[in-house]
Structure formats: C-alpha cells, structure tokens
Amino acid sequence: MTDQLFSLHGRIALVTGASSGIGRHMACVLARRGARVVLTARRAEALEETADALRSEGAHASALPGDLSTPEEAKTLAARATTPFGSPDILINAAGLNPRLSADDLTPDAWQRTLDLNLAVPFFLAQALVPDMRAKGFGNIINIASLQSYRAFTNGLAYGASKGGVVQLTRAMAEAWSRDGISVNAIAPGLVKTDFARALWEDPVKSAA
C-alpha cells in the first residue's frame, strides 16, 4: 500500500526508540520508502538486528546505540547522528518511559526520568537538529504522544503528565519552527501490542476494557 502513497528518497531520518515497538516499525517504514535511516536506542544488539534486516532488503539503515535519558545526552547524540548519512531532516521521537507507579509510590527520581525522556529529550533533540533543517528549508518532526495525553490511567501519573506535555510541546514547536519549513506533529496511539504495553494487553480484564 505504501508503494503508492509516498517516497522518501533523498531524505535522512533519525528515529529514537527504534529497537522495538512503534519506533522500530516507523523506522522500517521510512527505510523501505527510501529514506536513509539512523536507528537509535539503548539496546545495541536489537538495533543492529533491525538495521541488518533493512540493509538485506536494500534499504539504507545505520544503528546508533545511545542513552537519551537526559537533555544533555540528547544533544550529544544529535551530533553523532549526522555521521552515517548527513544531518537528519526527519526526526521521530518514539523513545519513552512509563514507570507504572501509583501516585503514592511515585518517587522524585522516577518522575524526573519520565519527564526527561518523554518530554525534555524530544525538544532538545529537535532543537539540536533544527539549524540544519532550517538551512535545507525542510524538516519533519513527529512526536509520539499517547491516549494518556488526554485520559488518566491507573498508575500512569508521571507518564500521563509527560504525554500531556508532549501535545502542547508539539504545538509550541510548530509555532516556533513552521515558518522555516519545518512541520511538527504528534501521534497519540491507544493500546498497541508492543513490549512497552505488555502489562496491559496481557491482562485480559484491562485489555478488554
């Protein structure tokens, strides 16, 4: 189906959270549509397996293991991401963290790690890549929000707060950079059968609800 929809030949994409789930799937679609794709996540072996599979199909893919737990690390990774194919003009912010702790058990550390990875890192990673996008006159940034951007879930306080922030962050990023030819959008998935959501879809009661 995507053969008739679009081609991304000549584009360079950076996808975070690309070792599994939504991030991996989006990276594969971009590569199969002709983009040169840099896949990043912490799990080096899973990244290499995906990159190898894509290259065996004739796609252009490079694995870039890295830690995106803080804004400072995001800036470092942005610089490294230019090495395989050049500066990315597509950014998919799919890396995410959900500690799934109750409001009573949520710690300052878990709160900060969740807000850093889910909300701060997407902005600072984009901020580091925007100058080259601006110079090209083209950029496409996609942030992964969530159903929890709009609804409260049990044991999802930190995650929901961060994903609610992603929606407004996306609006603000679009306001700041759309005049430079950079589009910024968010996708808010519901329950998707990935390892990230395994605790939900393997529970028959929660999955049915």
XYZ file of N, CA, C and O in Angstrom:
836
model
N 0.829 -1.203 0.000
C 0.000 0.000 0.000
C 0.865 1.256 0.000
O 0.612 2.211 -0.730
N 1.925 1.279 0.822
C 2.741 2.481 0.909
C 3.496 2.752 -0.382
O 3.940 3.870 -0.605
N 3.665 1.749 -1.254
C 4.324 1.978 -2.533
C 3.627 3.074 -3.325
O 4.258 3.837 -4.043
N 2.312 3.153 -3.222
C 1.562 4.142 -3.969
C 1.382 5.454 -3.190
O 0.929 6.442 -3.747
N 1.736 5.455 -1.921
C 1.449 6.620 -1.096
C 2.552 7.676 -1.110
O 2.280 8.851 -1.274
N 3.780 7.269 -0.906
C 4.827 8.275 -0.793
C 6.212 7.661 -0.982
O 6.427 6.471 -0.806
N 7.155 8.532 -1.349
C 8.558 8.153 -1.452
C 9.386 9.124 -0.621
O 9.090 10.319 -0.570
N 10.400 8.605 0.046
C 11.265 9.436 0.876
C 12.712 9.405 0.391
O 13.629 9.668 1.164
N 12.913 9.105 -0.869
C 14.269 9.098 -1.423
C 14.885 10.482 -1.269
O 14.250 11.506 -1.544
N 16.119 10.503 -0.789
C 16.820 11.762 -0.574
C 16.668 12.305 0.831
O 17.367 13.257 1.199
N 15.789 11.732 1.627
C 15.597 12.187 2.994
C 16.448 11.368 3.963
O 16.776 10.211 3.701
N 16.767 11.996 5.104
C 17.548 11.349 6.157
C 16.731 11.425 7.441
O 16.299 12.511 7.841
N 16.511 10.281 8.078
C 15.649 10.233 9.258
C 16.414 9.709 10.471
O 17.254 8.811 10.359
N 16.114 10.278 11.615
C 16.588 9.781 12.901
C 15.375 9.340 13.694
O 14.437 10.120 13.877
N 15.392 8.085 14.153
C 14.260 7.529 14.902
C 14.753 7.068 16.264
O 15.633 6.206 16.356
N 14.196 7.636 17.332
C 14.549 7.188 18.676
C 13.604 6.075 19.105
O 12.502 5.927 18.567
N 14.040 5.273 20.056
C 13.223 4.136 20.478
C 13.062 3.112 19.379
O 12.046 2.409 19.305
N 14.076 2.996 18.510
C 13.942 2.191 17.293
C 14.295 0.721 17.470
O 14.310 -0.023 16.495
N 14.552 0.296 18.697
C 14.912 -1.108 18.904
C 13.684 -2.011 19.019
O 13.808 -3.237 18.946
N 12.493 -1.413 19.194
C 11.292 -2.242 19.356
C 10.049 -1.381 19.159
O 10.129 -0.150 19.060
N 8.907 -2.049 19.097
C 7.620 -1.381 19.136
C 7.367 -0.377 18.029
O 7.759 -0.569 16.873
N 6.697 0.700 18.391
C 6.298 1.720 17.431
C 7.504 2.343 16.753
O 7.510 2.572 15.545
N 8.543 2.642 17.519
C 9.741 3.245 16.945
C 10.386 2.367 15.896
O 10.768 2.839 14.818
N 10.497 1.081 16.181
C 11.082 0.156 15.218
C 10.238 0.089 13.945
O 10.776 0.115 12.828
N 8.929 0.006 14.109
C 8.060 -0.095 12.943
C 8.154 1.162 12.074
O 8.241 1.074 10.840
N 8.159 2.315 12.704
C 8.248 3.559 11.941
C 9.590 3.666 11.224
O 9.661 4.109 10.075
N 10.668 3.251 11.883
C 11.979 3.272 11.240
C 11.998 2.378 10.005
O 12.551 2.746 8.957
N 11.384 1.211 10.124
C 11.355 0.273 8.992
C 10.552 0.837 7.827
O 10.956 0.716 6.662
N 9.410 1.458 8.123
C 8.597 2.042 7.050
C 9.365 3.151 6.332
O 9.390 3.224 5.101
N 10.012 4.016 7.094
C 10.777 5.105 6.485
C 11.888 4.569 5.592
O 12.098 5.060 4.469
N 12.617 3.563 6.092
C 13.719 2.997 5.307
C 13.202 2.330 4.038
O 13.808 2.462 2.961
N 12.100 1.624 4.147
C 11.546 0.931 2.972
C 10.955 1.900 1.964
O 10.772 1.540 0.803
N 10.668 3.132 2.397
C 10.180 4.145 1.471
C 11.308 4.986 0.888
O 11.069 5.967 0.196
N 12.559 4.614 1.202
C 13.693 5.240 0.547
C 14.525 6.180 1.386
O 15.570 6.665 0.926
N 14.093 6.489 2.612
C 14.888 7.365 3.467
C 16.128 6.618 3.973
O 16.114 5.393 4.127
N 17.179 7.365 4.210
C 18.349 6.830 4.911
C 18.074 7.020 6.405
O 17.903 8.155 6.855
N 18.035 5.925 7.136
C 17.511 5.966 8.498
C 18.582 5.621 9.525
O 19.282 4.612 9.401
N 18.693 6.481 10.523
C 19.549 6.226 11.676
C 18.649 5.778 12.815
O 17.739 6.511 13.228
N 18.878 4.560 13.296
C 18.066 3.991 14.367
C 18.824 4.127 15.679
O 19.995 3.737 15.767
N 18.169 4.676 16.690
C 18.842 4.810 17.971
C 17.973 4.324 19.125
O 16.746 4.446 19.098
N 18.628 3.738 20.109
C 18.023 3.260 21.352
C 19.183 2.758 22.202
O 20.343 2.770 21.763
N 18.889 2.290 23.382
C 19.970 1.801 24.244
C 20.412 0.383 23.889
O 21.563 0.029 24.093
N 19.514 -0.428 23.349
C 19.816 -1.845 23.109
C 20.527 -2.027 21.769
O 19.893 -2.099 20.712
N 21.838 -2.110 21.839
C 22.658 -2.156 20.622
C 22.357 -3.384 19.770
O 22.264 -3.296 18.535
N 22.205 -4.543 20.406
C 22.007 -5.775 19.644
C 20.694 -5.735 18.853
O 20.658 -6.106 17.658
N 19.637 -5.265 19.488
C 18.344 -5.182 18.801
C 18.397 -4.181 17.653
O 17.817 -4.406 16.582
N 19.100 -3.083 17.848
C 19.254 -2.093 16.778
C 19.983 -2.680 15.582
O 19.591 -2.490 14.429
N 21.071 -3.380 15.849
C 21.875 -3.967 14.767
C 21.064 -5.004 13.994
O 21.166 -5.091 12.765
N 20.273 -5.786 14.706
C 19.446 -6.787 14.030
C 18.465 -6.118 13.067
O 18.283 -6.576 11.930
N 17.850 -5.037 13.519
C 16.898 -4.327 12.660
C 17.611 -3.682 11.478
O 17.143 -3.766 10.332
N 18.739 -3.028 11.740
C 19.494 -2.382 10.663
C 19.973 -3.414 9.648
O 19.913 -3.187 8.431
N 20.449 -4.561 10.135
C 20.909 -5.622 9.226
C 19.764 -6.120 8.349
O 19.939 -6.356 7.147
N 18.596 -6.304 8.955
C 17.436 -6.789 8.201
C 17.048 -5.794 7.107
O 16.735 -6.184 5.978
N 17.096 -4.518 7.430
C 16.751 -3.493 6.444
C 17.780 -3.440 5.324
O 17.431 -3.331 4.142
N 19.049 -3.531 5.684
C 20.098 -3.498 4.659
C 20.009 -4.708 3.742
O 20.300 -4.610 2.544
N 19.574 -5.849 4.284
C 19.430 -7.044 3.453
C 18.333 -6.870 2.411
O 18.307 -7.562 1.396
N 17.409 -5.928 2.660
C 16.342 -5.616 1.708
C 16.763 -4.539 0.714
O 15.985 -4.150 -0.156
N 17.978 -4.009 0.892
C 18.446 -2.948 0.023
C 18.204 -1.560 0.559
O 18.485 -0.564 -0.126
N 17.701 -1.454 1.776
C 17.448 -0.143 2.383
C 18.732 0.397 3.006
O 19.695 -0.338 3.240
N 18.739 1.679 3.291
C 19.875 2.337 3.935
C 19.543 2.550 5.407
O 18.650 3.335 5.732
N 20.250 1.851 6.282
C 19.970 1.940 7.707
C 21.266 1.824 8.495
O 22.169 1.080 8.120
N 21.341 2.590 9.576
C 22.524 2.567 10.435
C 22.081 2.539 11.888
O 21.175 3.286 12.283
N 22.687 1.679 12.684
C 22.373 1.581 14.111
C 23.275 2.523 14.899
O 24.493 2.552 14.694
N 22.677 3.291 15.786
C 23.425 4.239 16.608
C 22.993 4.068 18.066
O 22.112 4.782 18.551
N 23.591 3.113 18.780
C 23.224 2.933 20.183
C 23.555 4.184 20.987
O 24.575 4.839 20.751
N 22.676 4.521 21.904
C 22.928 5.694 22.725
C 21.917 5.838 23.832
O 20.825 5.270 23.771
N 22.291 6.595 24.849
C 21.433 6.841 26.000
C 20.795 8.218 25.844
O 21.487 9.217 25.680
N 19.477 8.271 25.881
C 18.752 9.533 25.739
C 18.028 9.899 27.027
O 16.950 10.483 26.987
N 18.624 9.589 28.155
C 17.907 9.790 29.410
C 17.909 11.239 29.885
O 17.113 11.608 30.754
N 18.785 12.091 29.317
C 18.825 13.493 29.725
C 18.931 14.393 28.495
O 19.400 13.963 27.440
N 18.541 15.659 28.618
C 18.687 16.599 27.503
C 20.128 16.746 27.036
O 20.387 16.912 25.837
N 21.072 16.685 27.959
C 22.481 16.810 27.578
C 22.906 15.663 26.674
O 23.630 15.864 25.677
N 22.468 14.457 26.997
C 22.797 13.299 26.170
C 22.109 13.383 24.811
O 22.633 12.910 23.801
N 20.938 14.006 24.775
C 20.238 14.181 23.503
C 21.050 15.046 22.553
O 21.160 14.762 21.355
N 21.645 16.109 23.069
C 22.453 16.986 22.225
C 23.688 16.259 21.702
O 24.084 16.436 20.544
N 24.286 15.445 22.547
C 25.460 14.668 22.115
C 25.074 13.692 21.018
O 25.777 13.549 20.006
N 23.942 13.015 21.189
C 23.510 12.044 20.187
C 23.146 12.724 18.871
O 23.397 12.187 17.797
N 22.568 13.914 18.946
C 22.221 14.644 17.722
C 23.453 14.885 16.865
O 23.413 14.763 15.640
N 24.561 15.210 17.497
C 25.805 15.429 16.753
C 26.307 14.132 16.136
O 26.757 14.114 14.980
N 26.212 13.031 16.874
C 26.668 11.734 16.364
C 25.782 11.237 15.225
O 26.250 10.513 14.340
N 24.509 11.638 15.236
C 23.550 11.137 14.244
C 23.835 11.639 12.839
O 23.301 11.107 11.869
N 24.670 12.672 12.715
C 24.979 13.202 11.383
C 26.038 12.368 10.665
O 26.206 12.517 9.448
N 26.735 11.509 11.383
C 27.871 10.784 10.795
C 27.483 9.791 9.701
O 28.112 9.772 8.638
N 26.469 8.938 9.885
C 26.208 7.905 8.861
C 25.821 8.451 7.489
O 26.341 8.014 6.467
N 24.878 9.418 7.457
C 24.332 9.855 6.161
C 24.278 11.370 5.992
O 23.921 11.853 4.919
N 24.598 12.136 7.022
C 24.434 13.576 6.997
C 23.387 13.991 8.021
O 22.863 13.174 8.771
N 23.073 15.268 8.049
C 22.153 15.784 9.062
C 20.711 15.363 8.769
O 20.212 15.580 7.661
N 20.020 14.780 9.742
C 18.642 14.340 9.526
C 17.696 15.505 9.247
O 17.808 16.569 9.853
N 16.767 15.288 8.315
C 15.694 16.256 8.107
C 14.338 15.690 8.520
O 13.321 16.356 8.404
N 14.341 14.446 9.024
C 13.161 13.843 9.637
C 13.563 13.339 11.023
O 14.605 12.698 11.171
N 12.770 13.653 12.029
C 13.017 13.181 13.390
C 11.748 12.558 13.940
O 10.689 13.188 13.951
N 11.860 11.305 14.383
C 10.761 10.620 15.054
C 11.148 10.429 16.518
O 12.093 9.702 16.834
N 10.435 11.082 17.418
C 10.693 10.949 18.855
C 9.787 9.868 19.436
O 8.682 10.146 19.906
N 10.257 8.613 19.376
C 9.434 7.489 19.827
C 9.917 6.859 21.130
O 9.219 6.011 21.690
N 11.096 7.232 21.604
C 11.588 6.668 22.871
C 10.688 7.121 24.012
O 10.240 8.271 24.044
N 10.409 6.210 24.930
C 9.521 6.567 26.029
C 9.744 5.712 27.261
O 10.351 4.640 27.199
N 9.240 6.202 28.394
C 9.377 5.514 29.672
C 8.080 5.656 30.448
O 7.495 6.739 30.511
N 7.618 4.541 31.019
C 6.444 4.554 31.888
C 6.749 3.720 33.126
O 6.752 2.488 33.066
N 7.023 4.359 34.271
C 7.378 3.588 35.473
C 6.212 2.818 36.071
O 6.421 1.902 36.868
N 4.977 3.164 35.695
C 3.768 2.490 36.179
C 3.760 2.353 37.703
O 3.612 1.267 38.265
N 3.926 3.483 38.368
C 3.867 3.545 39.827
C 2.629 4.321 40.241
O 2.199 5.248 39.558
N 2.050 3.936 41.368
C 0.885 4.651 41.870
C 1.286 6.053 42.305
O 2.469 6.351 42.519
N 0.300 6.917 42.457
C 0.576 8.278 42.905
C 1.261 8.277 44.264
O 2.122 9.123 44.542
N 0.923 7.316 45.121
C 1.532 7.250 46.450
C 2.970 6.756 46.397
O 3.777 7.091 47.274
N 3.309 5.955 45.388
C 4.646 5.345 45.320
C 5.597 6.062 44.372
O 6.776 5.718 44.299
N 5.115 7.038 43.634
C 5.942 7.723 42.656
C 7.043 8.522 43.355
O 6.772 9.336 44.228
N 8.279 8.277 42.955
C 9.430 8.926 43.582
C 9.902 10.111 42.738
O 9.629 10.175 41.534
N 10.629 11.042 43.342
C 11.187 12.154 42.560
C 12.078 11.674 41.421
O 12.062 12.259 40.332
N 12.834 10.598 41.642
C 13.718 10.089 40.597
C 12.921 9.530 39.420
O 13.225 9.819 38.255
N 11.890 8.728 39.715
C 11.069 8.164 38.644
C 10.339 9.268 37.891
O 10.209 9.230 36.661
N 9.849 10.257 38.607
C 9.176 11.403 37.982
C 10.129 12.118 37.023
O 9.786 12.376 35.874
N 11.357 12.419 37.501
C 12.288 13.186 36.687
C 12.743 12.408 35.470
O 12.851 12.958 34.370
N 13.023 11.109 35.633
C 13.462 10.302 34.494
C 12.372 10.229 33.423
O 12.657 10.276 32.222
N 11.119 10.113 33.859
C 9.999 10.044 32.912
C 9.833 11.363 32.165
O 9.680 11.387 30.938
N 9.846 12.466 32.887
C 9.685 13.778 32.254
C 10.875 14.107 31.343
O 10.702 14.719 30.288
N 12.064 13.694 31.746
C 13.243 13.951 30.901
C 13.137 13.228 29.572
O 13.264 13.836 28.505
N 12.921 11.910 29.617
C 12.918 11.129 28.378
C 11.707 11.433 27.512
O 11.823 11.568 26.290
N 10.537 11.545 28.118
C 9.311 11.682 27.331
C 9.039 13.101 26.859
O 8.396 13.289 25.820
N 9.515 14.092 27.591
C 9.144 15.477 27.293
C 10.339 16.372 26.973
O 10.316 17.094 25.979
N 11.377 16.327 27.797
C 12.518 17.223 27.575
C 13.377 16.776 26.394
O 13.763 17.595 25.553
N 13.688 15.496 26.331
C 14.576 14.992 25.279
C 14.025 15.253 23.872
O 14.782 15.694 22.992
N 12.727 15.017 23.591
C 12.238 15.324 22.252
C 12.478 16.774 21.839
O 12.816 17.049 20.685
N 12.313 17.703 22.785
C 12.555 19.096 22.434
C 14.030 19.370 22.174
O 14.400 19.951 21.154
N 14.895 18.964 23.090
C 16.301 19.317 22.948
C 16.978 18.572 21.800
O 17.909 19.098 21.178
N 16.491 17.380 21.494
C 16.993 16.676 20.316
C 16.592 17.429 19.050
O 17.406 17.647 18.145
N 15.333 17.841 18.989
C 14.872 18.625 17.837
C 15.622 19.949 17.750
O 16.057 20.365 16.658
N 15.776 20.611 18.871
C 16.470 21.904 18.881
C 17.871 21.795 18.281
O 18.322 22.686 17.550
N 18.553 20.679 18.563
C 19.904 20.489 18.040
C 19.913 20.234 16.537
O 20.896 20.548 15.853
N 18.821 19.668 16.008
C 18.762 19.339 14.584
C 18.146 20.445 13.734
O 18.327 20.473 12.515
N 17.409 21.344 14.363
C 16.680 22.380 13.619
C 17.570 23.286 12.764
O 17.186 23.633 11.636
N 18.760 23.719 13.233
C 19.551 24.613 12.370
C 19.822 24.046 10.985
O 19.714 24.777 9.983
N 20.143 22.758 10.878
C 20.381 22.165 9.561
C 19.083 21.987 8.786
O 19.067 22.115 7.553
N 17.981 21.676 9.488
C 16.688 21.612 8.811
C 16.337 22.987 8.239
O 15.867 23.113 7.106
N 16.570 24.017 9.033
C 16.273 25.388 8.589
C 17.107 25.740 7.354
O 16.593 26.374 6.417
N 18.359 25.337 7.342
C 19.218 25.626 6.200
C 18.723 24.918 4.936
O 18.845 25.450 3.828
N 18.141 23.726 5.103
C 17.583 22.987 3.966
C 16.226 23.532 3.529
O 15.765 23.257 2.420
N 15.567 24.253 4.448
C 14.209 24.703 4.170
C 13.187 23.598 4.294
O 12.063 23.710 3.814
N 13.571 22.515 4.974
C 12.659 21.377 5.145
C 12.999 20.635 6.428
O 14.166 20.382 6.739
N 11.955 20.261 7.150
C 12.110 19.395 8.307
C 10.772 18.794 8.662
O 9.721 19.406 8.425
N 10.797 17.590 9.201
C 9.561 16.931 9.605
C 9.824 16.244 10.943
O 10.636 15.321 11.016
N 9.171 16.732 11.976
C 9.356 16.206 13.327
C 8.042 15.587 13.783
O 6.990 16.232 13.714
N 8.107 14.347 14.235
C 6.919 13.664 14.736
C 7.177 13.218 16.171
O 8.119 12.458 16.434
N 6.358 13.705 17.080
C 6.432 13.304 18.481
C 5.357 12.257 18.760
O 4.248 12.353 18.248
N 5.709 11.274 19.571
C 4.729 10.251 19.941
C 4.078 10.645 21.268
O 4.717 10.622 22.323
N 2.830 11.049 21.192
C 2.039 11.346 22.386
C 1.361 10.049 22.828
O 1.928 8.963 22.667
N 0.161 10.112 23.353
C -0.489 8.903 23.879
C -1.957 9.174 24.144
O -2.385 10.336 24.278
N -2.721 8.095 24.237
C -4.084 8.223 24.742
C -4.060 8.883 26.123
O -4.972 9.624 26.496
N -2.967 8.640 26.869
C -2.838 9.231 28.206
C -2.497 10.716 28.165
O -2.409 11.357 29.218
N -2.318 11.272 26.965
C -2.230 12.733 26.851
C -3.568 13.374 27.202
O -3.626 14.556 27.565
N -4.650 12.589 27.091
C -5.999 13.125 27.261
C -6.801 12.439 28.356
O -7.795 12.994 28.824
N -6.403 11.220 28.754
C -7.160 10.469 29.744
C -6.236 10.001 30.857
O -5.068 9.680 30.614
N -6.745 9.936 32.064
C -5.966 9.468 33.204
C -6.086 7.951 33.328
O -7.191 7.409 33.296
N -4.948 7.288 33.447
C -4.917 5.844 33.636
C -4.356 5.535 35.024
O -3.515 6.274 35.552
N -4.778 4.407 35.591
C -4.233 3.954 36.866
C -2.725 3.767 36.757
O -2.221 3.229 35.774
N -2.009 4.213 37.762
C -0.547 4.088 37.830
C 0.145 4.746 36.628
O 1.193 4.291 36.182
N -0.461 5.805 36.117
C 0.129 6.463 34.958
C 0.342 7.951 35.164
O 0.377 8.710 34.188
N 0.510 8.390 36.411
C 0.554 9.821 36.673
C 1.725 10.503 35.975
O 1.544 11.491 35.252
N 2.933 9.996 36.157
C 4.108 10.633 35.545
C 4.060 10.515 34.028
O 4.349 11.478 33.301
N 3.699 9.344 33.541
C 3.624 9.128 32.092
C 2.564 10.031 31.470
O 2.797 10.693 30.453
N 1.387 10.076 32.093
C 0.310 10.906 31.571
C 0.671 12.382 31.574
O 0.366 13.119 30.624
N 1.332 12.837 32.641
C 1.751 14.235 32.700
C 2.742 14.551 31.583
O 2.654 15.596 30.932
N 3.677 13.632 31.363
C 4.671 13.869 30.310
C 4.038 13.857 28.926
O 4.369 14.685 28.069
N 3.099 12.950 28.704
C 2.476 12.849 27.379
C 1.462 13.969 27.140
O 1.246 14.387 25.998
N 0.833 14.459 28.207
C 0.033 15.659 28.059
C 0.901 16.828 27.642
O 0.529 17.638 26.780
N 2.090 16.893 28.226
C 3.039 17.929 27.852
C 3.497 17.813 26.414
O 3.743 18.826 25.745
N 3.618 16.583 25.909
C 4.060 16.381 24.529
C 3.103 17.038 23.538
O 3.525 17.608 22.522
N 1.807 16.974 23.830
C 0.826 17.582 22.923
C 1.038 19.092 22.842
O 1.087 19.675 21.753
N 1.176 19.739 23.987
C 1.393 21.193 23.972
C 2.787 21.531 23.454
O 2.959 22.544 22.746
N 3.776 20.709 23.776
C 5.120 20.914 23.232
C 5.082 20.906 21.710
O 5.716 21.743 21.056
N 4.330 19.987 21.141
C 4.238 19.881 19.685
C 3.656 21.158 19.090
O 4.153 21.670 18.081
N 2.607 21.677 19.699
C 2.024 22.937 19.222
C 3.053 24.068 19.272
O 3.188 24.864 18.333
N 3.785 24.137 20.388
C 4.751 25.217 20.563
C 5.921 25.092 19.589
O 6.418 26.098 19.065
N 6.375 23.855 19.350
C 7.448 23.639 18.386
C 7.003 24.026 16.982
O 7.766 24.631 16.206
N 5.768 23.682 16.646
C 5.247 24.051 15.324
C 5.158 25.569 15.183
O 5.504 26.132 14.131
N 4.713 26.244 16.234
C 4.626 27.702 16.193
C 6.015 28.318 16.009
O 6.183 29.300 15.273
N 7.010 27.734 16.644
C 8.358 28.292 16.593
C 9.051 28.051 15.258
O 9.778 28.921 14.758
N 8.810 26.882 14.644
C 9.658 26.485 13.519
C 8.934 26.300 12.188
O 9.584 26.110 11.159
N 7.612 26.368 12.166
C 6.910 26.131 10.901
C 7.262 27.187 9.860
O 7.276 26.903 8.655
N 7.580 28.391 10.301
C 7.942 29.447 9.354
C 9.239 29.121 8.606
O 9.534 29.727 7.577
N 10.005 28.175 9.105
C 11.260 27.759 8.471
C 11.089 26.528 7.586
O 12.074 25.932 7.154
N 9.841 26.141 7.349
C 9.591 24.961 6.519
C 9.656 23.661 7.289
O 9.784 22.589 6.694
N 9.566 23.747 8.614
C 9.655 22.557 9.471
C 8.271 22.256 10.031
O 7.688 23.071 10.757
N 7.736 21.094 9.693
C 6.437 20.691 10.229
C 6.649 19.861 11.488
O 7.584 19.070 11.576
N 5.785 20.063 12.459
C 5.862 19.330 13.729
C 4.471 18.799 14.044
O 3.511 19.564 14.120
N 4.375 17.484 14.213
C 3.092 16.844 14.500
C 3.266 15.818 15.613
O 4.382 15.378 15.903
N 2.160 15.452 16.218
C 2.154 14.396 17.237
C 1.159 13.312 16.841
O 0.118 13.597 16.255
N 1.502 12.090 17.168
C 0.612 10.945 17.003
C 0.320 10.409 18.403
O 1.244 10.230 19.197
N -0.953 10.169 18.702
C -1.337 9.722 20.042
C -1.956 8.330 19.975
O -3.177 8.195 19.872
N -1.139 7.274 20.017
C -1.684 5.916 19.927
C -2.451 5.523 21.184
O -2.188 6.024 22.280
N -3.371 4.612 20.996
C -4.003 3.960 22.130
C -3.199 2.712 22.483
O -1.974 2.695 22.372
N -3.891 1.648 22.878
C -3.199 0.411 23.248
C -2.666 -0.283 22.004
O -3.429 -0.639 21.101
N -1.366 -0.456 21.923
C -0.709 -1.134 20.814
C 0.024 -2.347 21.384
O 0.634 -2.263 22.450
N -0.055 -3.470 20.690
C 0.570 -4.692 21.198
C 2.078 -4.663 20.989
O 2.622 -5.243 20.043
N 2.772 -3.969 21.895
C 4.228 -3.904 21.901
C 4.716 -4.352 23.274
O 3.947 -4.462 24.225
N 6.017 -4.591 23.390
C 6.578 -4.955 24.690
C 6.345 -3.851 25.717
O 6.164 -4.114 26.904
N 6.362 -2.592 25.261
C 6.176 -1.451 26.158
C 4.826 -1.528 26.870
O 4.713 -1.159 28.045
N 3.803 -2.034 26.182
C 2.454 -2.101 26.749
C 2.053 -3.511 27.167
O 0.878 -3.789 27.393
N 3.035 -4.398 27.286
C 2.741 -5.800 27.578
C 1.908 -5.967 28.844
O 1.008 -6.810 28.909
N 2.194 -5.169 29.872
C 1.475 -5.299 31.142
C -0.017 -5.068 30.971
O -0.830 -5.587 31.739
N -0.396 -4.287 29.961
C -1.809 -4.026 29.719
C -2.454 -5.082 28.833
O -3.482 -5.656 29.179
N -1.838 -5.340 27.650
C -2.536 -6.236 26.729
C -2.453 -7.705 27.126
O -3.231 -8.527 26.623
N -1.563 -8.079 28.047
C -1.541 -9.462 28.537
C -2.518 -9.656 29.700
O -2.745 -10.788 30.111
N -3.053 -8.568 30.237
C -4.053 -8.660 31.292
C -5.426 -8.684 30.618
O -5.863 -7.692 30.034
N -6.153 -9.814 30.664
C -7.412 -9.930 29.917
C -8.458 -8.909 30.337
O -9.226 -8.427 29.505
N -8.516 -8.556 31.610
C -9.508 -7.589 32.065
C -9.184 -6.193 31.547
O -10.028 -5.502 30.987
N -7.924 -5.775 31.690
C -7.519 -4.447 31.236
C -7.593 -4.362 29.719
O -8.010 -3.341 29.149
N -7.184 -5.418 29.038
C -7.204 -5.416 27.579
C -8.637 -5.315 27.059
O -8.929 -4.570 26.118
N -9.548 -6.031 27.686
C -10.957 -5.964 27.265
C -11.545 -4.587 27.512
O -12.322 -4.063 26.708
N -11.133 -3.972 28.625
C -11.653 -2.625 28.947
C -11.152 -1.610 27.941
O -11.876 -0.693 27.561
